[in-house]
Amino acid sequence: MKFTVLTLFPEMIEQGFHTSITGRAAESGLLSLRCVNIRDYALDRYGHVDDYPYGGGAGMVMQAPPIYRAYQDAVGERTIRPRLIYLTPQGKVFTQAMAVELAKEEELFILCGHYEGVDERVLDEIATDRISIGDYVLTGGELPALVLMDAVSRMVPGVLSNEESGETESFMNGLLEYPQYTRPEVFLDRPVPEILRSGHHAKIDRWRRNESLRRTYEVRPELLENIELDKEDRLFLHSLKAEAKKE
Ligand code: SAM
């Protein structure tokens, strides 16, 4: 996967990306990152890339020409228009399913906004997707870009080792993940659940499935509407609901 990020703060992206799992995958050639500094494409020698909004109002807006020039330079000789994600709180809210889908691309372009946002005309011209990382407003698109690249990269084959497999993680099967434990066996008088030390794999799997169902039911019950439940799942959920009624 090749990422090209158009940003005013390339150092922020570089530093975040070249750390931990994405950094390791970049070293091994599974991922690559190219940052394009939009300020290098400013129209004046002072590096201005923003201006007052037409119609008045607070803040500044990123101008279309520097972004478009940066984009054209980055696209270069390509004949097929690349997929370009504009990160914006007004976009579709990012999910694990979207990460899985985006990981199938060979390359992704990402545009990070700043100030009050970006002149709509350049977005209409170059953006193929508009994605939000959640219902809150951040200062710029750099943290959202890192969030998106991290989640997408984990779904690129080979980026996670077998031990780190993403298959069992939250959302992959539509549920939140079960609780995890490691040594020591007892921490502040709290022992690790007995079943996890039993070595009985079928029972451990059932316990984990139930704990996933419990977490999801307690924190994100709406997720349960979109998954297939077997008989045992339904019985367990029924018992949770009955317990909740008693309380
Ligand atoms: N005025 C914009 C609005 O109300 O929708 C918010 C602009 S925000 C201060 C500046 C930039 O941060 C945006 O252009 C976008 O790139 C990025 N940003 C902020 N919050 C975001 C979020 N939740 N998801 C994705 N990008 C976000």
PDB file of N, CA and C in Angstrom, residues 157-205:
ATOM      1  N   PRO A 157      -2.363  -7.413   3.866  1.00  0.00           N
ATOM      2  CA  PRO A 157      -1.758  -8.716   4.142  1.00  0.00           C
ATOM      3  C   PRO A 157      -0.258  -8.601   4.443  1.00  0.00           C
ATOM      4  N   GLY A 158       0.176  -9.236   5.539  1.00  0.00           N
ATOM      5  CA  GLY A 158       1.589  -9.269   5.893  1.00  0.00           C
ATOM      6  C   GLY A 158       2.005  -8.190   6.885  1.00  0.00           C
ATOM      7  N   VAL A 159       1.176  -7.156   7.052  1.00  0.00           N
ATOM      8  CA  VAL A 159       1.574  -6.067   7.966  1.00  0.00           C
ATOM      9  C   VAL A 159       1.538  -6.558   9.417  1.00  0.00           C
ATOM     10  N   LEU A 160       0.505  -7.297   9.767  1.00  0.00           N
ATOM     11  CA  LEU A 160       0.473  -7.893  11.107  1.00  0.00           C
ATOM     12  C   LEU A 160       1.069  -9.287  11.016  1.00  0.00           C
ATOM     13  N   SER A 161       1.874  -9.629  12.010  1.00  0.00           N
ATOM     14  CA  SER A 161       2.404 -10.991  12.016  1.00  0.00           C
ATOM     15  C   SER A 161       1.287 -11.933  12.468  1.00  0.00           C
ATOM     16  N   ASN A 162       1.503 -13.252  12.369  1.00  0.00           N
ATOM     17  CA  ASN A 162       0.464 -14.195  12.781  1.00  0.00           C
ATOM     18  C   ASN A 162       0.023 -13.951  14.207  1.00  0.00           C
ATOM     19  N   GLU A 163       1.010 -13.682  15.077  1.00  0.00           N
ATOM     20  CA  GLU A 163       0.678 -13.493  16.502  1.00  0.00           C
ATOM     21  C   GLU A 163      -0.179 -12.245  16.715  1.00  0.00           C
ATOM     22  N   GLU A 164      -0.043 -11.281  15.779  1.00  0.00           N
ATOM     23  CA  GLU A 164      -0.783 -10.030  15.966  1.00  0.00           C
ATOM     24  C   GLU A 164      -2.080 -10.021  15.167  1.00  0.00           C
ATOM     25  N   SER A 165      -2.431 -11.157  14.589  1.00  0.00           N
ATOM     26  CA  SER A 165      -3.553 -11.229  13.645  1.00  0.00           C
ATOM     27  C   SER A 165      -4.736 -10.364  14.035  1.00  0.00           C
ATOM     28  N   GLY A 166      -5.257  -9.610  13.063  1.00  0.00           N
ATOM     29  CA  GLY A 166      -6.385  -8.724  13.326  1.00  0.00           C
ATOM     30  C   GLY A 166      -7.726  -9.439  13.296  1.00  0.00           C
ATOM     31  N   GLU A 167      -7.713 -10.724  12.934  1.00  0.00           N
ATOM     32  CA  GLU A 167      -8.974 -11.428  12.704  1.00  0.00           C
ATOM     33  C   GLU A 167      -9.900 -11.478  13.910  1.00  0.00           C
ATOM     34  N   THR A 168      -9.289 -11.554  15.133  1.00  0.00           N
ATOM     35  CA  THR A 168     -10.144 -11.725  16.312  1.00  0.00           C
ATOM     36  C   THR A 168     -10.442 -10.398  16.993  1.00  0.00           C
ATOM     37  N   GLU A 169      -9.980  -9.300  16.416  1.00  0.00           N
ATOM     38  CA  GLU A 169     -10.133  -8.034  17.124  1.00  0.00           C
ATOM     39  C   GLU A 169     -11.550  -7.482  17.029  1.00  0.00           C
ATOM     40  N   SER A 170     -11.795  -6.473  17.899  1.00  0.00           N
ATOM     41  CA  SER A 170     -13.108  -5.843  17.914  1.00  0.00           C
ATOM     42  C   SER A 170     -13.537  -5.470  16.504  1.00  0.00           C
ATOM     43  N   PHE A 171     -14.803  -5.631  16.222  1.00  0.00           N
ATOM     44  CA  PHE A 171     -15.477  -5.258  14.967  1.00  0.00           C
ATOM     45  C   PHE A 171     -15.244  -6.234  13.821  1.00  0.00           C
ATOM     46  N   MET A 172     -14.179  -7.060  13.887  1.00  0.00           N
ATOM     47  CA  MET A 172     -13.924  -7.941  12.747  1.00  0.00           C
ATOM     48  C   MET A 172     -15.059  -8.946  12.571  1.00  0.00           C
ATOM     49  N   ASN A 173     -15.637  -9.412  13.720  1.00  0.00           N
ATOM     50  CA  ASN A 173     -16.788 -10.315  13.584  1.00  0.00           C
ATOM     51  C   ASN A 173     -18.068  -9.592  13.976  1.00  0.00           C
ATOM     52  N   GLY A 174     -18.003  -8.263  13.995  1.00  0.00           N
ATOM     53  CA  GLY A 174     -19.197  -7.469  14.317  1.00  0.00           C
ATOM     54  C   GLY A 174     -19.390  -7.248  15.807  1.00  0.00           C
ATOM     55  N   LEU A 175     -18.493  -7.838  16.627  1.00  0.00           N
ATOM     56  CA  LEU A 175     -18.624  -7.701  18.087  1.00  0.00           C
ATOM     57  C   LEU A 175     -17.408  -6.993  18.670  1.00  0.00           C
ATOM     58  N   LEU A 176     -17.531  -6.497  19.903  1.00  0.00           N
ATOM     59  CA  LEU A 176     -16.350  -6.006  20.615  1.00  0.00           C
ATOM     60  C   LEU A 176     -15.561  -7.211  21.117  1.00  0.00           C
ATOM     61  N   GLU A 177     -14.254  -7.052  21.248  1.00  0.00           N
ATOM     62  CA  GLU A 177     -13.432  -8.191  21.669  1.00  0.00           C
ATOM     63  C   GLU A 177     -13.656  -8.513  23.151  1.00  0.00           C
ATOM     64  N   TYR A 178     -13.423  -9.758  23.494  1.00  0.00           N
ATOM     65  CA  TYR A 178     -13.482 -10.241  24.879  1.00  0.00           C
ATOM     66  C   TYR A 178     -12.320  -9.646  25.695  1.00  0.00           C
ATOM     67  N   PRO A 179     -12.403  -9.654  27.045  1.00  0.00           N
ATOM     68  CA  PRO A 179     -11.291  -9.125  27.847  1.00  0.00           C
ATOM     69  C   PRO A 179     -10.034  -9.990  27.718  1.00  0.00           C
ATOM     70  N   GLN A 180      -8.881  -9.362  27.807  1.00  0.00           N
ATOM     71  CA  GLN A 180      -7.596 -10.060  27.672  1.00  0.00           C
ATOM     72  C   GLN A 180      -6.855 -10.030  29.011  1.00  0.00           C
ATOM     73  N   TYR A 181      -6.063 -11.052  29.255  1.00  0.00           N
ATOM     74  CA  TYR A 181      -5.266 -11.136  30.490  1.00  0.00           C
ATOM     75  C   TYR A 181      -3.880 -11.671  30.170  1.00  0.00           C
ATOM     76  N   THR A 182      -2.882 -11.247  30.949  1.00  0.00           N
ATOM     77  CA  THR A 182      -1.556 -11.852  30.846  1.00  0.00           C
ATOM     78  C   THR A 182      -0.963 -11.939  32.259  1.00  0.00           C
ATOM     79  N   ARG A 183       0.272 -12.434  32.381  1.00  0.00           N
ATOM     80  CA  ARG A 183       0.870 -12.574  33.696  1.00  0.00           C
ATOM     81  C   ARG A 183       1.046 -11.223  34.379  1.00  0.00           C
ATOM     82  N   PRO A 184       0.984 -11.114  35.692  1.00  0.00           N
ATOM     83  CA  PRO A 184       0.906 -12.185  36.686  1.00  0.00           C
ATOM     84  C   PRO A 184      -0.505 -12.782  36.793  1.00  0.00           C
ATOM     85  N   GLU A 185      -0.527 -13.988  37.375  1.00  0.00           N
ATOM     86  CA  GLU A 185      -1.784 -14.712  37.483  1.00  0.00           C
ATOM     87  C   GLU A 185      -2.768 -14.007  38.432  1.00  0.00           C
ATOM     88  N   VAL A 186      -2.203 -13.342  39.461  1.00  0.00           N
ATOM     89  CA  VAL A 186      -3.063 -12.591  40.389  1.00  0.00           C
ATOM     90  C   VAL A 186      -2.532 -11.165  40.455  1.00  0.00           C
ATOM     91  N   PHE A 187      -3.405 -10.210  40.296  1.00  0.00           N
ATOM     92  CA  PHE A 187      -3.010  -8.802  40.368  1.00  0.00           C
ATOM     93  C   PHE A 187      -3.982  -8.098  41.315  1.00  0.00           C
ATOM     94  N   LEU A 188      -3.436  -7.498  42.385  1.00  0.00           N
ATOM     95  CA  LEU A 188      -4.262  -6.830  43.400  1.00  0.00           C
ATOM     96  C   LEU A 188      -5.460  -7.688  43.815  1.00  0.00           C
ATOM     97  N   ASP A 189      -5.180  -8.933  44.161  1.00  0.00           N
ATOM     98  CA  ASP A 189      -6.215  -9.899  44.589  1.00  0.00           C
ATOM     99  C   ASP A 189      -7.177 -10.312  43.476  1.00  0.00           C
ATOM    100  N   ARG A 190      -6.901  -9.904  42.259  1.00  0.00           N
ATOM    101  CA  ARG A 190      -7.793 -10.289  41.148  1.00  0.00           C
ATOM    102  C   ARG A 190      -7.126 -11.392  40.334  1.00  0.00           C
ATOM    103  N   PRO A 191      -7.638 -12.607  40.444  1.00  0.00           N
ATOM    104  CA  PRO A 191      -7.045 -13.684  39.651  1.00  0.00           C
ATOM    105  C   PRO A 191      -7.528 -13.635  38.197  1.00  0.00           C
ATOM    106  N   VAL A 192      -6.747 -14.220  37.303  1.00  0.00           N
ATOM    107  CA  VAL A 192      -7.169 -14.409  35.916  1.00  0.00           C
ATOM    108  C   VAL A 192      -8.328 -15.409  35.932  1.00  0.00           C
ATOM    109  N   PRO A 193      -9.386 -15.207  35.139  1.00  0.00           N
ATOM    110  CA  PRO A 193     -10.494 -16.188  35.131  1.00  0.00           C
ATOM    111  C   PRO A 193      -9.978 -17.621  34.951  1.00  0.00           C
ATOM    112  N   GLU A 194     -10.462 -18.484  35.832  1.00  0.00           N
ATOM    113  CA  GLU A 194     -10.035 -19.884  35.915  1.00  0.00           C
ATOM    114  C   GLU A 194     -10.050 -20.574  34.538  1.00  0.00           C
ATOM    115  N   ILE A 195     -11.090 -20.342  33.789  1.00  0.00           N
ATOM    116  CA  ILE A 195     -11.284 -21.044  32.506  1.00  0.00           C
ATOM    117  C   ILE A 195     -10.112 -20.815  31.545  1.00  0.00           C
ATOM    118  N   LEU A 196      -9.509 -19.616  31.610  1.00  0.00           N
ATOM    119  CA  LEU A 196      -8.427 -19.304  30.671  1.00  0.00           C
ATOM    120  C   LEU A 196      -7.156 -20.078  31.000  1.00  0.00           C
ATOM    121  N   ARG A 197      -7.108 -20.655  32.212  1.00  0.00           N
ATOM    122  CA  ARG A 197      -5.931 -21.444  32.594  1.00  0.00           C
ATOM    123  C   ARG A 197      -6.218 -22.940  32.490  1.00  0.00           C
ATOM    124  N   SER A 198      -7.422 -23.277  32.011  1.00  0.00           N
ATOM    125  CA  SER A 198      -7.836 -24.691  32.002  1.00  0.00           C
ATOM    126  C   SER A 198      -7.200 -25.480  30.863  1.00  0.00           C
ATOM    127  N   GLY A 199      -6.811 -24.772  29.783  1.00  0.00           N
ATOM    128  CA  GLY A 199      -6.267 -25.478  28.616  1.00  0.00           C
ATOM    129  C   GLY A 199      -7.358 -26.123  27.772  1.00  0.00           C
ATOM    130  N   HIS A 200      -8.610 -25.914  28.135  1.00  0.00           N
ATOM    131  CA  HIS A 200      -9.730 -26.530  27.408  1.00  0.00           C
ATOM    132  C   HIS A 200     -10.179 -25.555  26.313  1.00  0.00           C
ATOM    133  N   HIS A 201      -9.693 -25.790  25.079  1.00  0.00           N
ATOM    134  CA  HIS A 201      -9.868 -24.774  24.028  1.00  0.00           C
ATOM    135  C   HIS A 201     -11.315 -24.491  23.659  1.00  0.00           C
ATOM    136  N   ALA A 202     -12.133 -25.535  23.602  1.00  0.00           N
ATOM    137  CA  ALA A 202     -13.537 -25.316  23.225  1.00  0.00           C
ATOM    138  C   ALA A 202     -14.227 -24.445  24.271  1.00  0.00           C
ATOM    139  N   LYS A 203     -13.929 -24.735  25.544  1.00  0.00           N
ATOM    140  CA  LYS A 203     -14.574 -23.964  26.620  1.00  0.00           C
ATOM    141  C   LYS A 203     -14.061 -22.529  26.623  1.00  0.00           C
ATOM    142  N   ILE A 204     -12.753 -22.379  26.337  1.00  0.00           N
ATOM    143  CA  ILE A 204     -12.184 -21.022  26.283  1.00  0.00           C
ATOM    144  C   ILE A 204     -12.847 -20.229  25.152  1.00  0.00           C
ATOM    145  N   ASP A 205     -13.011 -20.869  23.994  1.00  0.00           N
ATOM    146  CA  ASP A 205     -13.664 -20.190  22.860  1.00  0.00           C
ATOM    147  C   ASP A 205     -15.080 -19.746  23.230  1.00  0.00           C
TER     148      ASP A 205
END
